[in-house]
Amino acid sequence: MRVSLALLLPALLLAGCGDSPWGELRPDPSPVAEAEPAGPALRLAVRGRASYARLVQEMGERRLWRTPSLQVVETEGGRVVATAGFGEMLVATRFDGPDPLSDPAALLGAPVIARRMVDLSRADRTPEGMRFGVPVECRLQARQVPEDGALLVEEHCRAEGAGRFTNRFTVAAGTGAVTQAWQWIGPDAPMLEVEFLPPAALRPKPGQG
């Protein structure tokens, strides 16, 4: 039985804030100049405000990332499957079959229907703010970007009791890796923008690329 790294989110948050209880965790609202991490990292943006998230745990395709303000995201491949430290949390994601995003090229000219279940919770984790097993049905399709050959995957979804939304993923030509994502993380949370950053040695210098 595979244990989701999402189970480690509370511990990772607490590890970054001493003895602070979960209910008292709040992102730091003050602007802080962050140095770009040297290793693998994510650039997360919510409503235009960005922060770097460093890699703190890895298990196969599943990875945990944490920002200095104690926002944590779990990714599987190029998809965010769990979050913590936001006003609303995506606690877990369970697909009915493989995630079509794992083979983006197969979505060219052949839209695919995918179903998954998600668990949601407010940050205070009160019982009335928790929803488990929320069905989400999506239609994924891809098109190629003529300028650089990258793929743009659009995922049009409907979540039971939570309305409709569209996720977008940019996939690098050749590697098939997701480089950018614009993703739903809950009905009462803003869309999360994610940029997957390579180690500093592989990043273009200012003025290049």
mmCIF file of C-alpha atoms in Angstrom, residues 9 32 54 90 96 105 107 113 134 141 148 154:
data_model
loop_
_atom_site.group_PDB
_atom_site.id
_atom_site.type_symbol
_atom_site.label_atom_id
_atom_site.label_comp_id
_atom_site.label_asym_id
_atom_site.label_seq_id
_atom_site.Cartn_x
_atom_site.Cartn_y
_atom_site.Cartn_z
ATOM 1 C CA LEU A 9 2.111 17.853 5.293
ATOM 2 C CA VAL A 32 10.167 39.561 1.562
ATOM 3 C CA ARG A 54 12.055 24.348 -2.076
ATOM 4 C CA LEU A 90 -6.518 20.167 -1.171
ATOM 5 C CA ASP A 96 -9.734 6.414 -11.189
ATOM 6 C CA ALA A 105 1.449 13.686 -26.314
ATOM 7 C CA LEU A 107 -3.842 13.951 -25.823
ATOM 8 C CA ILE A 113 -12.156 11.834 -20.015
ATOM 9 C CA VAL A 134 -15.625 14.906 -3.887
ATOM 10 C CA GLN A 141 -7.002 17.807 -24.667
ATOM 11 C CA ASP A 148 8.493 26.377 -29.759
ATOM 12 C CA GLU A 154 -6.272 22.134 -21.102
#
